[in-house]
Amino acid sequence: MEKSIIHSIIYVCNVPPVIAGLMALRDFKRADHKLYSFNLFLLFNAFIQVAQLIILNVTNNYHLLMFHIDVPIEFLLLAHFYYSFLKPYLDKKIYFTLVGFFFMLSIFNSIFIQPVDTFNSYALVVESTLLIILSVFAFMVLLDRRSGMKTSATGKTFELINSGIFVYYSASLLIYYFSNYYLAHQINKSHTSFINITVSYIFILNTFLAACMFSCFIIAMCKHRRNNGTN
């Protein structure tokens, strides 16, 4: 696949994250306090995506350092989003241990295992695994009638967002796991250009999945805005 086609697909798939970021910016001051960290996540992600597209357009290549910056901050914001909703069910010690563990692991990986000039797929595998665990736990809470979350407007928004996160990170986990295995066995056999093409395909698939997740977020935000009567 030609680079121009790859870049075009990436540009199109980055439209939903940017739209979601603009929606978060519009509703930031009047959003529910439980959605505060989620809106920050949308804004941060939109900034990262735009920065990546500018770098891609100027240098015709990916700036892998951005992924090393993005992953720990992204996890922190999403973990806090879950904690905001699941506070009565999620022990504070578990939350801080989880966040601290991932931060230390991500920094260790970026310094000693997968430096900033390489794709930090190991950290992404761990991030995906932890967020899948949180999303499954959230589904269990949502199914519990005593929580009352499914009957509230904010709870329904949370359910939609959680569904998007679960689908995206479950699929991403498979992508990163098998890409780690594949690249590890091909890196000593193949030319650098072949490896770069393989990484491009991984980015395309991941970007497409992210576009689906952010489309789900846009639907959730529109429904939340309508249910709360916000103009």
mmCIF file with all atom_site columns, C-alpha atoms in Angstrom, residues 20-135:
data_model
loop_
_atom_site.group_PDB
_atom_site.id
_atom_site.type_symbol
_atom_site.label_atom_id
_atom_site.label_alt_id
_atom_site.label_comp_id
_atom_site.label_asym_id
_atom_site.label_entity_id
_atom_site.label_seq_id
_atom_site.pdbx_PDB_ins_code
_atom_site.Cartn_x
_atom_site.Cartn_y
_atom_site.Cartn_z
_atom_site.occupancy
_atom_site.B_iso_or_equiv
_atom_site.pdbx_formal_charge
_atom_site.auth_seq_id
_atom_site.auth_comp_id
_atom_site.auth_asym_id
_atom_site.auth_atom_id
_atom_site.pdbx_PDB_model_num
ATOM 1   C CA . ALA A 1 20  ? -14.774 14.572 20.208 1.00 0.00 ? 20  ALA A CA 1
ATOM 2   C CA . GLY A 1 21  ? -12.064 16.921 21.486 1.00 0.00 ? 21  GLY A CA 1
ATOM 3   C CA . LEU A 1 22  ? -13.905 19.963 20.141 1.00 0.00 ? 22  LEU A CA 1
ATOM 4   C CA . MET A 1 23  ? -17.136 18.761 21.776 1.00 0.00 ? 23  MET A CA 1
ATOM 5   C CA . ALA A 1 24  ? -15.302 18.311 25.092 1.00 0.00 ? 24  ALA A CA 1
ATOM 6   C CA . LEU A 1 25  ? -13.911 21.834 24.801 1.00 0.00 ? 25  LEU A CA 1
ATOM 7   C CA . ARG A 1 26  ? -17.382 23.246 24.106 1.00 0.00 ? 26  ARG A CA 1
ATOM 8   C CA . ASP A 1 27  ? -18.967 21.514 27.118 1.00 0.00 ? 27  ASP A CA 1
ATOM 9   C CA . PHE A 1 28  ? -15.962 21.561 29.443 1.00 0.00 ? 28  PHE A CA 1
ATOM 10  C CA . LYS A 1 29  ? -17.161 24.168 31.971 1.00 0.00 ? 29  LYS A CA 1
ATOM 11  C CA . ARG A 1 30  ? -20.713 22.857 32.265 1.00 0.00 ? 30  ARG A CA 1
ATOM 12  C CA . ALA A 1 31  ? -20.004 19.104 32.119 1.00 0.00 ? 31  ALA A CA 1
ATOM 13  C CA . ASP A 1 32  ? -20.830 16.757 34.978 1.00 0.00 ? 32  ASP A CA 1
ATOM 14  C CA . HIS A 1 33  ? -17.930 16.625 37.467 1.00 0.00 ? 33  HIS A CA 1
ATOM 15  C CA . LYS A 1 34  ? -17.713 12.863 36.962 1.00 0.00 ? 34  LYS A CA 1
ATOM 16  C CA . LEU A 1 35  ? -16.915 13.470 33.295 1.00 0.00 ? 35  LEU A CA 1
ATOM 17  C CA . TYR A 1 36  ? -14.171 16.011 34.061 1.00 0.00 ? 36  TYR A CA 1
ATOM 18  C CA . SER A 1 37  ? -11.213 13.636 33.586 1.00 0.00 ? 37  SER A CA 1
ATOM 19  C CA . PHE A 1 38  ? -12.894 12.072 30.553 1.00 0.00 ? 38  PHE A CA 1
ATOM 20  C CA . ASN A 1 39  ? -13.201 15.496 28.897 1.00 0.00 ? 39  ASN A CA 1
ATOM 21  C CA . LEU A 1 40  ? -9.539  16.128 29.710 1.00 0.00 ? 40  LEU A CA 1
ATOM 22  C CA . PHE A 1 41  ? -8.734  12.810 28.047 1.00 0.00 ? 41  PHE A CA 1
ATOM 23  C CA . LEU A 1 42  ? -10.623 13.854 24.901 1.00 0.00 ? 42  LEU A CA 1
ATOM 24  C CA . LEU A 1 43  ? -8.860  17.232 24.790 1.00 0.00 ? 43  LEU A CA 1
ATOM 25  C CA . PHE A 1 44  ? -5.443  15.699 25.374 1.00 0.00 ? 44  PHE A CA 1
ATOM 26  C CA . ASN A 1 45  ? -6.018  12.997 22.776 1.00 0.00 ? 45  ASN A CA 1
ATOM 27  C CA . ALA A 1 46  ? -7.205  15.532 20.190 1.00 0.00 ? 46  ALA A CA 1
ATOM 28  C CA . PHE A 1 47  ? -4.045  17.578 20.800 1.00 0.00 ? 47  PHE A CA 1
ATOM 29  C CA . ILE A 1 48  ? -1.833  14.480 20.397 1.00 0.00 ? 48  ILE A CA 1
ATOM 30  C CA . GLN A 1 49  ? -3.629  13.437 17.202 1.00 0.00 ? 49  GLN A CA 1
ATOM 31  C CA . VAL A 1 50  ? -3.309  16.885 15.634 1.00 0.00 ? 50  VAL A CA 1
ATOM 32  C CA . ALA A 1 51  ? 0.374   17.056 16.626 1.00 0.00 ? 51  ALA A CA 1
ATOM 33  C CA . GLN A 1 52  ? 0.985   13.615 15.136 1.00 0.00 ? 52  GLN A CA 1
ATOM 34  C CA . LEU A 1 53  ? -0.743  14.589 11.875 1.00 0.00 ? 53  LEU A CA 1
ATOM 35  C CA . ILE A 1 54  ? 1.340   17.772 11.603 1.00 0.00 ? 54  ILE A CA 1
ATOM 36  C CA . ILE A 1 55  ? 4.554   15.791 12.220 1.00 0.00 ? 55  ILE A CA 1
ATOM 37  C CA . LEU A 1 56  ? 3.438   13.127 9.733  1.00 0.00 ? 56  LEU A CA 1
ATOM 38  C CA . ASN A 1 57  ? 2.704   15.796 7.118  1.00 0.00 ? 57  ASN A CA 1
ATOM 39  C CA . VAL A 1 58  ? 6.029   17.621 7.654  1.00 0.00 ? 58  VAL A CA 1
ATOM 40  C CA . THR A 1 59  ? 8.420   14.697 8.136  1.00 0.00 ? 59  THR A CA 1
ATOM 41  C CA . ASN A 1 60  ? 6.449   11.982 6.304  1.00 0.00 ? 60  ASN A CA 1
ATOM 42  C CA . ASN A 1 61  ? 7.050   9.747  9.317  1.00 0.00 ? 61  ASN A CA 1
ATOM 43  C CA . TYR A 1 62  ? 5.705   8.907  12.777 1.00 0.00 ? 62  TYR A CA 1
ATOM 44  C CA . HIS A 1 63  ? 7.132   10.561 15.869 1.00 0.00 ? 63  HIS A CA 1
ATOM 45  C CA . LEU A 1 64  ? 7.267   7.628  18.279 1.00 0.00 ? 64  LEU A CA 1
ATOM 46  C CA . LEU A 1 65  ? 8.146   9.844  21.254 1.00 0.00 ? 65  LEU A CA 1
ATOM 47  C CA . MET A 1 66  ? 4.529   11.063 21.184 1.00 0.00 ? 66  MET A CA 1
ATOM 48  C CA . PHE A 1 67  ? 3.325   7.541  21.984 1.00 0.00 ? 67  PHE A CA 1
ATOM 49  C CA . HIS A 1 68  ? 5.638   7.352  25.005 1.00 0.00 ? 68  HIS A CA 1
ATOM 50  C CA . ILE A 1 69  ? 4.145   10.628 26.276 1.00 0.00 ? 69  ILE A CA 1
ATOM 51  C CA . ASP A 1 70  ? 0.569   9.771  25.359 1.00 0.00 ? 70  ASP A CA 1
ATOM 52  C CA . VAL A 1 71  ? 0.221   6.329  26.953 1.00 0.00 ? 71  VAL A CA 1
ATOM 53  C CA . PRO A 1 72  ? 0.853   7.096  30.681 1.00 0.00 ? 72  PRO A CA 1
ATOM 54  C CA . ILE A 1 73  ? -1.152  10.350 30.614 1.00 0.00 ? 73  ILE A CA 1
ATOM 55  C CA . GLU A 1 74  ? -3.990  8.680  28.716 1.00 0.00 ? 74  GLU A CA 1
ATOM 56  C CA . PHE A 1 75  ? -4.104  5.870  31.267 1.00 0.00 ? 75  PHE A CA 1
ATOM 57  C CA . LEU A 1 76  ? -4.056  8.303  34.202 1.00 0.00 ? 76  LEU A CA 1
ATOM 58  C CA . LEU A 1 77  ? -7.045  10.251 32.828 1.00 0.00 ? 77  LEU A CA 1
ATOM 59  C CA . LEU A 1 78  ? -9.091  7.153  31.975 1.00 0.00 ? 78  LEU A CA 1
ATOM 60  C CA . ALA A 1 79  ? -8.275  5.490  35.314 1.00 0.00 ? 79  ALA A CA 1
ATOM 61  C CA . HIS A 1 80  ? -9.439  8.632  37.138 1.00 0.00 ? 80  HIS A CA 1
ATOM 62  C CA . PHE A 1 81  ? -12.591 8.658  34.985 1.00 0.00 ? 81  PHE A CA 1
ATOM 63  C CA . TYR A 1 82  ? -13.380 5.130  36.161 1.00 0.00 ? 82  TYR A CA 1
ATOM 64  C CA . TYR A 1 83  ? -12.562 6.014  39.746 1.00 0.00 ? 83  TYR A CA 1
ATOM 65  C CA . SER A 1 84  ? -14.979 8.978  39.597 1.00 0.00 ? 84  SER A CA 1
ATOM 66  C CA . PHE A 1 85  ? -17.853 6.642  38.734 1.00 0.00 ? 85  PHE A CA 1
ATOM 67  C CA . LEU A 1 86  ? -16.797 3.559  40.684 1.00 0.00 ? 86  LEU A CA 1
ATOM 68  C CA . LYS A 1 87  ? -15.574 5.277  43.862 1.00 0.00 ? 87  LYS A CA 1
ATOM 69  C CA . PRO A 1 88  ? -18.077 3.435  46.124 1.00 0.00 ? 88  PRO A CA 1
ATOM 70  C CA . TYR A 1 89  ? -16.897 0.095  44.684 1.00 0.00 ? 89  TYR A CA 1
ATOM 71  C CA . LEU A 1 90  ? -13.203 0.718  43.957 1.00 0.00 ? 90  LEU A CA 1
ATOM 72  C CA . ASP A 1 91  ? -10.842 1.010  46.903 1.00 0.00 ? 91  ASP A CA 1
ATOM 73  C CA . LYS A 1 92  ? -8.665  4.143  46.831 1.00 0.00 ? 92  LYS A CA 1
ATOM 74  C CA . LYS A 1 93  ? -5.542  2.075  47.602 1.00 0.00 ? 93  LYS A CA 1
ATOM 75  C CA . ILE A 1 94  ? -6.199  -0.163 44.603 1.00 0.00 ? 94  ILE A CA 1
ATOM 76  C CA . TYR A 1 95  ? -6.678  2.875  42.358 1.00 0.00 ? 95  TYR A CA 1
ATOM 77  C CA . PHE A 1 96  ? -3.439  4.606  43.418 1.00 0.00 ? 96  PHE A CA 1
ATOM 78  C CA . THR A 1 97  ? -1.502  1.307  43.299 1.00 0.00 ? 97  THR A CA 1
ATOM 79  C CA . LEU A 1 98  ? -2.782  0.671  39.774 1.00 0.00 ? 98  LEU A CA 1
ATOM 80  C CA . VAL A 1 99  ? -1.886  4.160  38.532 1.00 0.00 ? 99  VAL A CA 1
ATOM 81  C CA . GLY A 1 100 ? 1.510   4.183  40.295 1.00 0.00 ? 100 GLY A CA 1
ATOM 82  C CA . PHE A 1 101 ? 2.364   0.714  38.993 1.00 0.00 ? 101 PHE A CA 1
ATOM 83  C CA . PHE A 1 102 ? 1.583   1.630  35.398 1.00 0.00 ? 102 PHE A CA 1
ATOM 84  C CA . PHE A 1 103 ? 3.454   4.944  35.556 1.00 0.00 ? 103 PHE A CA 1
ATOM 85  C CA . MET A 1 104 ? 6.597   3.260  36.886 1.00 0.00 ? 104 MET A CA 1
ATOM 86  C CA . LEU A 1 105 ? 6.282   0.446  34.364 1.00 0.00 ? 105 LEU A CA 1
ATOM 87  C CA . SER A 1 106 ? 5.784   2.861  31.459 1.00 0.00 ? 106 SER A CA 1
ATOM 88  C CA . ILE A 1 107 ? 8.816   4.960  32.432 1.00 0.00 ? 107 ILE A CA 1
ATOM 89  C CA . PHE A 1 108 ? 10.965  1.841  32.961 1.00 0.00 ? 108 PHE A CA 1
ATOM 90  C CA . ASN A 1 109 ? 9.890   0.494  29.558 1.00 0.00 ? 109 ASN A CA 1
ATOM 91  C CA . SER A 1 110 ? 10.659  3.797  27.787 1.00 0.00 ? 110 SER A CA 1
ATOM 92  C CA . ILE A 1 111 ? 14.138  4.029  29.354 1.00 0.00 ? 111 ILE A CA 1
ATOM 93  C CA . PHE A 1 112 ? 15.410  0.455  29.413 1.00 0.00 ? 112 PHE A CA 1
ATOM 94  C CA . ILE A 1 113 ? 13.318  -1.805 27.142 1.00 0.00 ? 113 ILE A CA 1
ATOM 95  C CA . GLN A 1 114 ? 11.666  0.170  24.320 1.00 0.00 ? 114 GLN A CA 1
ATOM 96  C CA . PRO A 1 115 ? 13.435  3.572  24.070 1.00 0.00 ? 115 PRO A CA 1
ATOM 97  C CA . VAL A 1 116 ? 11.628  6.664  22.796 1.00 0.00 ? 116 VAL A CA 1
ATOM 98  C CA . ASP A 1 117 ? 12.743  6.016  19.211 1.00 0.00 ? 117 ASP A CA 1
ATOM 99  C CA . THR A 1 118 ? 10.871  2.692  19.153 1.00 0.00 ? 118 THR A CA 1
ATOM 100 C CA . PHE A 1 119 ? 7.197   1.724  19.343 1.00 0.00 ? 119 PHE A CA 1
ATOM 101 C CA . ASN A 1 120 ? 6.201   1.261  23.029 1.00 0.00 ? 120 ASN A CA 1
ATOM 102 C CA . SER A 1 121 ? 3.991   -1.757 22.385 1.00 0.00 ? 121 SER A CA 1
ATOM 103 C CA . TYR A 1 122 ? 4.760   -3.424 25.749 1.00 0.00 ? 122 TYR A CA 1
ATOM 104 C CA . ALA A 1 123 ? 3.329   -0.455 27.660 1.00 0.00 ? 123 ALA A CA 1
ATOM 105 C CA . LEU A 1 124 ? 0.313   -0.464 25.346 1.00 0.00 ? 124 LEU A CA 1
ATOM 106 C CA . VAL A 1 125 ? -0.322  -4.152 26.060 1.00 0.00 ? 125 VAL A CA 1
ATOM 107 C CA . VAL A 1 126 ? -0.288  -3.504 29.821 1.00 0.00 ? 126 VAL A CA 1
ATOM 108 C CA . GLU A 1 127 ? -2.466  -0.383 29.433 1.00 0.00 ? 127 GLU A CA 1
ATOM 109 C CA . SER A 1 128 ? -5.011  -2.318 27.366 1.00 0.00 ? 128 SER A CA 1
ATOM 110 C CA . THR A 1 129 ? -5.093  -5.166 29.886 1.00 0.00 ? 129 THR A CA 1
ATOM 111 C CA . LEU A 1 130 ? -5.661  -2.847 32.868 1.00 0.00 ? 130 LEU A CA 1
ATOM 112 C CA . LEU A 1 131 ? -8.378  -0.848 31.100 1.00 0.00 ? 131 LEU A CA 1
ATOM 113 C CA . ILE A 1 132 ? -10.154 -4.044 30.023 1.00 0.00 ? 132 ILE A CA 1
ATOM 114 C CA . ILE A 1 133 ? -10.180 -5.154 33.678 1.00 0.00 ? 133 ILE A CA 1
ATOM 115 C CA . LEU A 1 134 ? -11.618 -1.777 34.737 1.00 0.00 ? 134 LEU A CA 1
ATOM 116 C CA . SER A 1 135 ? -14.247 -1.849 31.991 1.00 0.00 ? 135 SER A CA 1
#
